[in-house]
Amino acid sequence: MPAPSKTIKPFWPPFAAGLALGFVLLLTFVLTGHGLGATGATTRFTAWLGMTVAPSATQANSYLGQMVENGNPLFSWITWQVIGVGIGAFAAAYFSGHLRLQFDGSKRIGTPARFAAALFGGLAAGFGARISAGCTSGLGLSGAATLSIAAFVFLGTFFAAGLIFSRLFRGV
Amino acid sequence: MFPLNDGGVISGLVCGILFGFVLERAGFGSPCKLTAQFRFNDWSVFKVMFTAITVSAVGLYLLRLTGLMAADSVFVPTSLLMAAAIGGALVGAGFAIGGYCPGTSIVGLFSGRLDALVFIVGLLLGTVVFAGLYGPTVEAIMAMAEVETGDTLVDAYEFSEPVVLACILVALAGVFALGSWFERRSAEGPVSAEQAVNGAPGEQQA
């Protein structure tokens, strides 16, 4: 494996990054008939963890139970896609000098506060994405590309809530 | 002809690798850069998302227009507007508080950020809480405000698709104009790769 980049390469300009992301999303639609996502995989991972830790409670649960009926919930396209996101992000960070082990946000608000903010933020996002059956990628981005009404509503309340809560809390 | 409806391992890995690569190079592994959108000094999130939505919406339209893709052949989320509104607000709140959305937390983790791992643990906990509360009441709330006439702006309201796409193009130009104006006016400006790699600075350095 070649050495990681020592110089920190600049981020792509937003328009170039947006074009690239648009073509990746279009390729995904052409290949699979649906868009990109994230929480589909974390939900399946939760169901898998549930089967490992508490199988009977997971099977009895009306939400996770339907996911584990047909064998291992991880055997799904979205699982491979999210593994791919990790590989792609690692490669990009490695070859751009962006890879650094850190607890980002600690310098600003301290590690305990940053830990709590990341955990609570993740909890709110994880819960919310189950209500809307999709997150910023799966519903907001991929849905908007199909001109879905739900996607534009999601993006509207996403940005409104983001604006309000970023003024109430300093999480990073 | 298209879509190929390929739900295989290779297609998942290829789409995911490209997705993760682009998100990282856009700077979206950094919670500092992501949340700067809400402080108005870095409009990368809006600019990248609007550009990507425009490219793929126009691309899907052209694929259908040229007959390469059949009508109604890609997945469109159901127009359950209450669920979308509540979910959007919670994911937006989680983004502002935690510094990531679900997809970008994966990118954060794989660029070395352990706070992103904590966010992902939070995502799993949020899923468990949802599964615990799931039942007739939650299902009833999630079924509210469905648009009965269709799921897309074109189907439900009979807007012409070229007109909708033209509106999106105008909105895209507006986002770039407004965003760049805000970025020039702000003292900090967009978060650079050096700043992002160094992590969110302490208040005295900010």
Short mmCIF file of C-alpha atoms in Angstrom, two decimals:
data_model
loop_
_atom_site.label_atom_id
_atom_site.label_comp_id
_atom_site.label_asym_id
_atom_site.label_seq_id
_atom_site.Cartn_x
_atom_site.Cartn_y
_atom_site.Cartn_z
CA MET A 1 0.00 0.00 0.00
CA PRO A 2 1.45 3.41 -0.89
CA ALA A 3 2.18 5.81 1.94
CA PRO A 4 -0.57 8.17 3.00
CA SER A 5 -0.42 11.65 1.55
CA LYS A 6 1.62 13.97 3.76
CA THR A 7 0.29 17.16 2.26
CA ILE A 8 -3.30 18.03 3.07
CA LYS A 9 -5.08 18.33 -0.27
CA PRO A 10 -7.87 20.90 -0.44
CA PHE A 11 -11.50 19.80 -0.56
CA TRP A 12 -13.10 19.66 -3.97
CA PRO A 13 -14.96 22.87 -4.85
CA PRO A 14 -18.68 22.42 -3.97
CA PHE A 15 -19.85 22.56 -7.59
CA ALA A 16 -17.37 19.86 -8.68
CA ALA A 17 -18.22 17.70 -5.66
CA GLY A 18 -21.94 18.18 -6.35
CA LEU A 19 -21.53 17.16 -10.00
CA ALA A 20 -19.59 14.06 -8.94
CA LEU A 21 -22.19 13.17 -6.30
CA GLY A 22 -24.99 13.70 -8.81
CA PHE A 23 -23.39 11.31 -11.30
CA VAL A 24 -22.75 8.71 -8.57
CA LEU A 25 -26.41 8.94 -7.55
CA LEU A 26 -27.53 8.68 -11.19
CA LEU A 27 -25.28 5.63 -11.68
CA THR A 28 -26.87 4.07 -8.59
CA PHE A 29 -30.37 4.60 -10.02
CA VAL A 30 -29.31 3.13 -13.37
CA LEU A 31 -27.69 0.08 -11.76
CA THR A 32 -30.20 -0.68 -9.01
CA GLY A 33 -33.45 1.22 -9.58
CA HIS A 34 -33.09 3.07 -6.28
CA GLY A 35 -30.81 5.67 -4.73
CA LEU A 36 -28.11 5.77 -2.05
CA GLY A 37 -28.70 5.41 1.68
CA ALA A 38 -27.28 4.86 5.14
CA THR A 39 -29.85 4.09 7.85
CA GLY A 40 -31.16 1.06 5.99
CA ALA A 41 -27.88 -0.56 6.97
CA THR A 42 -27.73 0.73 10.56
CA THR A 43 -31.30 -0.53 11.10
CA ARG A 44 -30.38 -3.96 9.75
CA PHE A 45 -27.26 -3.92 11.91
CA THR A 46 -29.44 -3.11 14.94
CA ALA A 47 -31.71 -6.07 14.07
CA TRP A 48 -28.64 -8.32 13.69
CA LEU A 49 -27.26 -7.14 17.05
CA GLY A 50 -30.67 -7.79 18.57
CA MET A 51 -30.65 -11.36 17.24
CA THR A 52 -27.20 -11.85 18.74
CA VAL A 53 -27.99 -10.38 22.17
CA ALA A 54 -31.72 -11.00 22.66
CA PRO A 55 -33.13 -13.17 19.83
CA SER A 56 -36.61 -13.82 21.25
CA ALA A 57 -37.24 -10.16 22.10
CA THR A 58 -36.02 -9.14 18.62
CA GLN A 59 -38.24 -11.69 16.87
CA ALA A 60 -41.22 -10.59 18.96
CA ASN A 61 -40.67 -6.89 18.19
CA SER A 62 -43.15 -5.67 15.62
CA TYR A 63 -40.57 -3.49 13.82
CA LEU A 64 -37.32 -5.48 13.96
CA GLY A 65 -39.11 -8.85 13.85
CA GLN A 66 -40.20 -8.41 10.22
CA MET A 67 -36.56 -7.72 9.32
CA VAL A 68 -35.20 -10.98 10.76
CA GLU A 69 -37.95 -13.27 9.40
CA ASN A 70 -36.01 -14.16 6.25
CA GLY A 71 -32.63 -14.99 7.71
CA ASN A 72 -29.69 -12.69 8.37
CA PRO A 73 -30.91 -9.08 8.14
CA LEU A 74 -27.44 -7.92 7.01
CA PHE A 75 -27.68 -9.77 3.67
CA SER A 76 -28.86 -6.77 1.69
CA TRP A 77 -27.56 -4.39 -0.97
CA ILE A 78 -27.55 -1.45 1.47
CA THR A 79 -25.12 -3.27 3.80
CA TRP A 80 -22.57 -3.59 0.97
CA GLN A 81 -23.17 0.00 -0.03
CA VAL A 82 -22.42 1.28 3.50
CA ILE A 83 -19.30 -0.93 3.71
CA GLY A 84 -18.34 0.68 0.39
CA VAL A 85 -18.86 4.16 1.87
CA GLY A 86 -16.36 3.27 4.59
CA ILE A 87 -13.81 1.96 2.06
CA GLY A 88 -14.28 4.95 -0.26
CA ALA A 89 -14.07 7.48 2.56
CA PHE A 90 -10.94 5.81 3.96
CA ALA A 91 -9.24 5.78 0.54
CA ALA A 92 -10.11 9.43 -0.06
CA ALA A 93 -8.87 10.48 3.39
CA TYR A 94 -5.72 8.33 3.11
CA PHE A 95 -4.63 9.71 -0.27
CA SER A 96 -5.58 13.32 0.53
CA GLY A 97 -3.80 13.68 3.87
CA HIS A 98 -7.16 13.96 5.64
CA LEU A 99 -6.75 10.86 7.80
CA ARG A 100 -6.24 11.78 11.46
CA LEU A 101 -7.27 9.85 14.55
CA GLN A 102 -9.08 12.34 16.76
CA PHE A 103 -12.16 13.06 18.86
CA ASP A 104 -13.31 15.97 16.74
CA GLY A 105 -14.96 18.75 18.74
CA SER A 106 -13.11 18.01 21.99
CA LYS A 107 -10.95 21.12 21.68
CA ARG A 108 -14.00 23.31 21.39
CA ILE A 109 -16.41 21.95 24.00
CA GLY A 110 -14.37 19.31 25.88
CA THR A 111 -14.48 15.53 25.46
CA PRO A 112 -17.38 14.71 27.85
CA ALA A 113 -19.65 17.35 26.28
CA ARG A 114 -18.66 16.26 22.77
CA PHE A 115 -19.32 12.61 23.67
CA ALA A 116 -22.80 13.48 24.98
CA ALA A 117 -23.59 15.67 21.95
CA ALA A 118 -22.50 13.00 19.46
CA LEU A 119 -24.44 10.27 21.28
CA PHE A 120 -27.61 12.33 21.70
CA GLY A 121 -27.41 13.71 18.16
CA GLY A 122 -27.03 10.19 16.81
CA LEU A 123 -29.97 9.00 18.88
CA ALA A 124 -32.25 11.78 17.59
CA ALA A 125 -31.14 11.15 13.99
CA GLY A 126 -31.48 7.37 14.31
CA PHE A 127 -34.98 7.67 15.77
CA GLY A 128 -36.04 10.31 13.26
CA ALA A 129 -34.79 8.39 10.25
CA ARG A 130 -36.99 5.43 11.26
CA ILE A 131 -40.08 7.66 11.41
CA SER A 132 -39.40 9.03 7.92
CA ALA A 133 -38.09 5.68 6.64
CA GLY A 134 -34.95 7.38 5.37
CA CYS A 135 -32.22 9.87 6.25
CA THR A 136 -30.53 12.77 4.47
CA SER A 137 -29.09 10.40 1.84
CA GLY A 138 -31.88 7.86 1.47
CA LEU A 139 -34.87 10.20 1.57
CA GLY A 140 -33.53 13.77 1.22
CA LEU A 141 -30.97 13.35 -1.56
CA SER A 142 -32.18 10.22 -3.38
CA GLY A 143 -35.87 11.10 -2.98
CA ALA A 144 -35.44 14.67 -4.22
CA ALA A 145 -33.74 13.33 -7.37
CA THR A 146 -37.02 11.50 -8.16
CA LEU A 147 -38.98 14.71 -7.38
CA SER A 148 -40.57 13.00 -4.35
CA ILE A 149 -42.80 15.32 -2.31
CA ALA A 150 -41.79 13.62 0.94
CA ALA A 151 -38.12 14.32 0.15
CA PHE A 152 -38.66 18.07 -0.19
CA VAL A 153 -40.72 18.15 3.03
CA PHE A 154 -37.94 16.21 4.77
CA LEU A 155 -35.25 18.61 3.50
CA GLY A 156 -37.34 21.60 4.58
CA THR A 157 -37.81 20.48 8.19
CA PHE A 158 -34.23 19.10 8.27
CA PHE A 159 -32.74 22.50 7.52
CA ALA A 160 -35.23 24.40 9.70
CA ALA A 161 -34.52 22.19 12.72
CA GLY A 162 -30.80 22.30 12.01
CA LEU A 163 -30.86 26.09 12.05
CA ILE A 164 -32.80 26.23 15.33
CA PHE A 165 -30.82 23.57 17.19
CA SER A 166 -27.43 24.85 16.07
CA ARG A 167 -28.33 28.10 17.84
CA LEU A 168 -29.54 26.35 21.01
CA PHE A 169 -26.61 23.91 21.37
CA ARG A 170 -22.92 23.95 20.56
CA GLY A 171 -22.37 20.28 19.77
CA VAL A 172 -19.12 20.54 17.79
CA MET B 1 -33.28 -1.13 -20.73
CA PHE B 2 -32.44 0.62 -17.44
CA PRO B 3 -32.49 0.26 -14.49
CA LEU B 4 -30.63 -3.05 -14.31
CA ASN B 5 -32.16 -3.79 -10.86
CA ASP B 6 -28.80 -5.17 -9.76
CA GLY B 7 -29.01 -5.79 -6.02
CA GLY B 8 -25.69 -7.60 -5.87
CA VAL B 9 -22.57 -7.25 -3.74
CA ILE B 10 -20.42 -5.64 -6.45
CA SER B 11 -23.03 -3.02 -7.34
CA GLY B 12 -23.43 -2.17 -3.64
CA LEU B 13 -19.68 -1.89 -3.07
CA VAL B 14 -19.07 0.17 -6.25
CA CYS B 15 -21.86 2.66 -5.54
CA GLY B 16 -20.83 2.89 -1.88
CA ILE B 17 -17.11 3.36 -2.58
CA LEU B 18 -17.83 6.18 -5.04
CA PHE B 19 -20.35 7.74 -2.63
CA GLY B 20 -17.92 7.63 0.31
CA PHE B 21 -15.02 8.90 -1.79
CA VAL B 22 -16.96 11.91 -3.08
CA LEU B 23 -18.40 12.77 0.36
CA GLU B 24 -14.91 12.72 1.91
CA ARG B 25 -13.37 14.85 -0.86
CA ALA B 26 -16.25 17.32 -0.49
CA GLY B 27 -15.23 17.72 3.18
CA PHE B 28 -18.31 15.99 4.56
CA GLY B 29 -16.41 13.81 7.03
CA SER B 30 -15.78 16.90 9.16
CA PRO B 31 -18.51 17.82 11.68
CA CYS B 32 -17.01 21.30 11.86
CA LYS B 33 -17.49 21.82 8.11
CA LEU B 34 -20.93 20.19 8.05
CA THR B 35 -22.35 22.32 10.87
CA ALA B 36 -20.75 25.49 9.44
CA GLN B 37 -23.70 25.44 7.02
CA PHE B 38 -25.96 26.45 9.89
CA ARG B 39 -23.58 29.22 10.96
CA PHE B 40 -23.77 30.45 7.32
CA ASN B 41 -19.98 30.73 6.88
CA ASP B 42 -19.72 27.58 4.71
CA TRP B 43 -22.49 26.72 2.24
CA SER B 44 -20.89 23.52 0.92
CA VAL B 45 -23.71 21.29 2.24
CA PHE B 46 -26.44 23.21 0.37
CA LYS B 47 -24.31 23.71 -2.74
CA VAL B 48 -23.24 20.07 -3.06
CA MET B 49 -26.69 18.66 -2.28
CA PHE B 50 -28.56 20.98 -4.66
CA THR B 51 -26.06 20.33 -7.45
CA ALA B 52 -26.31 16.56 -6.97
CA ILE B 53 -30.13 16.64 -6.85
CA THR B 54 -30.23 18.72 -10.04
CA VAL B 55 -27.78 16.49 -11.93
CA SER B 56 -29.58 13.27 -11.05
CA ALA B 57 -33.11 14.67 -11.49
CA VAL B 58 -32.22 16.03 -14.95
CA GLY B 59 -30.33 12.81 -15.73
CA LEU B 60 -33.31 10.62 -14.82
CA TYR B 61 -35.57 12.85 -16.93
CA LEU B 62 -33.25 12.60 -19.95
CA LEU B 63 -32.92 8.82 -19.56
CA ARG B 64 -36.71 8.52 -19.66
CA LEU B 65 -37.02 11.02 -22.53
CA THR B 66 -34.57 9.03 -24.67
CA GLY B 67 -36.32 5.77 -23.84
CA LEU B 68 -33.29 4.33 -22.02
CA MET B 69 -35.29 4.12 -18.80
CA ALA B 70 -38.93 3.11 -18.44
CA ALA B 71 -41.41 5.39 -16.65
CA ASP B 72 -42.04 4.59 -12.96
CA SER B 73 -39.07 2.22 -12.89
CA VAL B 74 -37.13 3.81 -10.01
CA PHE B 75 -38.08 3.78 -6.35
CA VAL B 76 -39.94 6.90 -5.17
CA PRO B 77 -40.58 7.35 -1.42
CA THR B 78 -44.28 7.34 -0.49
CA SER B 79 -45.61 10.83 0.18
CA LEU B 80 -46.26 10.37 3.90
CA LEU B 81 -45.73 14.01 4.74
CA MET B 82 -46.14 13.86 8.53
CA ALA B 83 -43.52 11.12 8.79
CA ALA B 84 -41.21 13.03 6.46
CA ALA B 85 -41.65 16.27 8.44
CA ILE B 86 -41.05 14.70 11.87
CA GLY B 87 -38.17 12.57 10.64
CA GLY B 88 -36.57 15.52 8.85
CA ALA B 89 -36.78 17.69 11.97
CA LEU B 90 -35.23 14.98 14.17
CA VAL B 91 -32.44 14.17 11.70
CA GLY B 92 -31.79 17.93 11.33
CA ALA B 93 -31.68 18.39 15.11
CA GLY B 94 -29.38 15.38 15.41
CA PHE B 95 -27.14 16.82 12.70
CA ALA B 96 -26.88 20.20 14.46
CA ILE B 97 -26.26 18.64 17.89
CA GLY B 98 -24.15 15.62 16.92
CA GLY B 99 -22.33 17.15 13.95
CA TYR B 100 -23.21 14.45 11.42
CA CYS B 101 -26.08 12.89 9.56
CA PRO B 102 -26.13 9.08 9.32
CA GLY B 103 -24.21 8.82 6.01
CA THR B 104 -21.58 11.41 6.87
CA SER B 105 -20.95 9.78 10.26
CA ILE B 106 -19.60 6.73 8.36
CA VAL B 107 -17.32 9.09 6.40
CA GLY B 108 -16.24 10.79 9.65
CA LEU B 109 -15.37 7.47 11.27
CA PHE B 110 -13.32 6.28 8.28
CA SER B 111 -11.34 9.52 8.21
CA GLY B 112 -10.31 8.82 11.82
CA ARG B 113 -12.98 10.55 13.90
CA LEU B 114 -13.96 8.59 16.99
CA ASP B 115 -16.74 11.06 17.84
CA ALA B 116 -18.42 9.76 14.66
CA LEU B 117 -18.32 6.25 16.15
CA VAL B 118 -20.19 7.62 19.19
CA PHE B 119 -22.74 9.17 16.81
CA ILE B 120 -23.18 5.78 15.10
CA VAL B 121 -23.75 4.11 18.51
CA GLY B 122 -26.40 6.81 19.04
CA LEU B 123 -27.98 5.89 15.69
CA LEU B 124 -28.28 2.26 16.81
CA LEU B 125 -29.75 3.35 20.17
CA GLY B 126 -32.25 5.59 18.37
CA THR B 127 -33.29 2.61 16.25
CA VAL B 128 -33.77 0.49 19.39
CA VAL B 129 -35.88 3.23 21.03
CA PHE B 130 -37.98 3.48 17.86
CA ALA B 131 -38.45 -0.30 17.69
CA GLY B 132 -39.46 -0.28 21.38
CA LEU B 133 -42.10 2.41 20.84
CA TYR B 134 -43.31 1.02 17.50
CA GLY B 135 -46.96 0.09 17.53
CA PRO B 136 -50.43 1.28 16.45
CA THR B 137 -49.94 4.85 17.77
CA VAL B 138 -46.60 5.38 16.01
CA GLU B 139 -47.95 3.76 12.84
CA ALA B 140 -51.01 6.05 12.91
CA ILE B 141 -48.80 9.16 13.24
CA MET B 142 -46.55 7.93 10.42
CA ALA B 143 -49.58 7.44 8.15
CA MET B 144 -50.83 11.03 8.59
CA ALA B 145 -50.95 13.62 5.78
CA GLU B 146 -50.43 11.30 2.85
CA VAL B 147 -50.80 12.94 -0.54
CA GLU B 148 -53.39 10.67 -2.13
CA THR B 149 -52.89 11.78 -5.73
CA GLY B 150 -49.26 10.67 -6.06
CA ASP B 151 -45.72 10.60 -4.69
CA THR B 152 -43.87 13.02 -7.00
CA LEU B 153 -44.45 16.70 -7.71
CA VAL B 154 -45.30 15.73 -11.29
CA ASP B 155 -47.80 12.96 -10.46
CA ALA B 156 -49.51 14.54 -7.47
CA TYR B 157 -49.95 18.10 -8.68
CA GLU B 158 -49.73 17.57 -12.46
CA PHE B 159 -46.82 19.99 -12.77
CA SER B 160 -44.92 19.64 -16.02
CA GLU B 161 -41.59 17.93 -15.38
CA PRO B 162 -39.47 20.38 -17.44
CA VAL B 163 -41.02 23.25 -15.43
CA VAL B 164 -40.18 21.54 -12.10
CA LEU B 165 -36.62 20.91 -13.31
CA ALA B 166 -36.31 24.53 -14.45
CA CYS B 167 -37.43 25.67 -10.97
CA ILE B 168 -34.78 23.41 -9.41
CA LEU B 169 -32.14 24.93 -11.71
CA VAL B 170 -33.18 28.45 -10.64
CA ALA B 171 -33.07 27.35 -6.98
CA LEU B 172 -29.57 25.92 -7.58
CA ALA B 173 -28.35 29.22 -9.03
CA GLY B 174 -29.96 31.00 -6.08
CA VAL B 175 -28.23 28.75 -3.53
CA PHE B 176 -24.83 29.44 -5.12
CA ALA B 177 -25.41 33.19 -5.35
CA LEU B 178 -26.81 33.55 -1.83
CA GLY B 179 -24.32 31.11 -0.32
CA SER B 180 -21.27 32.75 -1.86
CA TRP B 181 -22.54 36.16 -0.72
CA PHE B 182 -22.87 34.89 2.88
CA GLU B 183 -19.43 33.23 2.69
CA ARG B 184 -17.79 36.47 1.56
CA ARG B 185 -19.54 38.44 4.30
CA SER B 186 -18.59 36.05 7.13
CA ALA B 187 -15.40 36.57 9.08
CA GLU B 188 -14.38 32.90 8.95
CA GLY B 189 -15.44 31.81 5.47
CA PRO B 190 -15.60 28.15 4.34
CA VAL B 191 -13.79 25.55 6.46
CA SER B 192 -10.58 24.51 4.67
CA ALA B 193 -9.18 20.96 4.59
CA GLU B 194 -6.34 22.02 6.97
CA GLN B 195 -8.85 23.40 9.47
CA ALA B 196 -11.05 20.30 9.17
CA VAL B 197 -8.15 17.88 9.68
CA ASN B 198 -7.01 19.83 12.74
CA GLY B 199 -10.51 19.44 14.21
CA ALA B 200 -12.96 22.02 15.46
CA PRO B 201 -10.80 24.70 17.17
CA GLY B 202 -11.19 25.98 20.74
CA GLU B 203 -13.23 29.14 21.18
CA GLN B 204 -10.19 31.39 21.64
CA GLN B 205 -8.75 30.20 18.32
CA ALA B 206 -12.05 30.25 16.45
#
